[in-house]
């Protein structure tokens, strides 16, 4: 088996040698899915995984815009249309200086499996730009978004490819992107998700990734007769995912000790309660400030510059910042401090070595493609509401989200339960995600 996996990865490395994050994402899938393919005749010998690692289409384009000083700026825009076997391409846009082909291909590849797990008919895609929104004025953000959409519009559509937000792309950016798409096409459709409530958005979409992650962790904890009540929780990040993960943890009786951004983390021993969280939401979403400013209001907290929070003693960890933010040494610290559950809110926040440590210690560990699927699932629900030209209530959407997270958990148990009863959620998520897409690809022939 090892040879088969190596032979496959050698081909992928040869073609994508310069793309470390993409290779990391493919390796994790190959190690769990190839043994399954070998055991199942319908998939064996059909190069099905080799077809899945090749984007159906990868678009790269120039984005020119004028900044507030009148200078002409040039950025690079991308859209990776990875797989459309089970539905139109679906996945977010990321605006961050680290964005390149490797990052977007890893995200698009993960998205294919994630979207398949949601039970909804969505293929996988991802896009974005190396544009850095940090420190830009609202007008600069608008001009950039308009310039970006003036090319992207010809590649997307409500039945073709439906982008949404990711790091650096929130409701403000979706608004500007939607405005330009509507102007160029002269049609009002659900071509983007994460829209505002008054113009086609869904209730609960802003909360969905964070809430969904906590619902998933809750399902994992239930298998051990545990819950969030009275548990100490580390959350990393302070964007949309982290904020709503923290909110749901508080609602379920847990104590949130940390939040972070790229400058470092804050540790509040007394817990970040609802009032403190509201302060952070205003700080991050309205003032667009730094997490260290928390101390100006709550001086008893600690700010650790340039560090991640994983050394703080906790029961549960929710990495909600970005890829590879939790390494082997961090994983060892979490285990030695008694952490029983890690549920990823970000995409691929744990390195391969960190995951191996969690599995060895046999703690509950959920990969993002399962535990953060609530965001895109609720995007799927937004698409449904747009097609119906109808809006569901908050409660209706939240109940559907809970049901979807519970179904994803069941799929992970189905394919990930070891002989000794331990659940390998990585294997479970990868195989469950794979089967649905592979079956559709086989049915549609070699295209
Ligand atoms: N960017 C989010 C993700 O990683 C959401 C994508 C979407 O809603 O389409 O799943």
GROMACS .gro file of C-alpha atoms in nm, residues 188 190 195-203 378-394 396-397 400:
model
   31
  188UNK     CA    1  -2.998   3.999  -1.000
  190UNK     CA    2  -2.754   3.445  -0.633
  195UNK     CA    3  -2.484   3.870   0.079
  196UNK     CA    4  -2.656   4.125   0.306
  197UNK     CA    5  -2.999   4.031   0.442
  198UNK     CA    6  -3.185   4.299   0.243
  199UNK     CA    7  -3.034   4.188  -0.091
  200UNK     CA    8  -3.056   3.809  -0.097
  201UNK     CA    9  -2.845   3.697   0.198
  202UNK     CA   10  -2.935   3.426   0.446
  203UNK     CA   11  -2.983   3.463   0.818
  378UNK     CA   12  -2.522   2.767   0.488
  379UNK     CA   13  -2.403   2.924   0.163
  380UNK     CA   14  -2.578   2.628   0.000
  381UNK     CA   15  -2.890   2.717   0.199
  382UNK     CA   16  -2.856   3.077   0.079
  383UNK     CA   17  -2.846   2.950  -0.281
  384UNK     CA   18  -3.161   2.745  -0.218
  385UNK     CA   19  -3.344   3.048  -0.074
  386UNK     CA   20  -3.231   3.259  -0.373
  387UNK     CA   21  -3.367   2.997  -0.614
  388UNK     CA   22  -3.694   2.980  -0.422
  389UNK     CA   23  -3.705   3.362  -0.399
  390UNK     CA   24  -3.791   3.311  -0.035
  391UNK     CA   25  -3.628   3.361   0.306
  392UNK     CA   26  -3.620   3.113   0.592
  393UNK     CA   27  -3.625   3.228   0.955
  394UNK     CA   28  -3.319   3.231   1.176
  396UNK     CA   29  -3.512   2.734   1.037
  397UNK     CA   30  -3.160   2.797   0.902
  400UNK     CA   31  -3.082   2.292   0.913
   0.00000   0.00000   0.00000
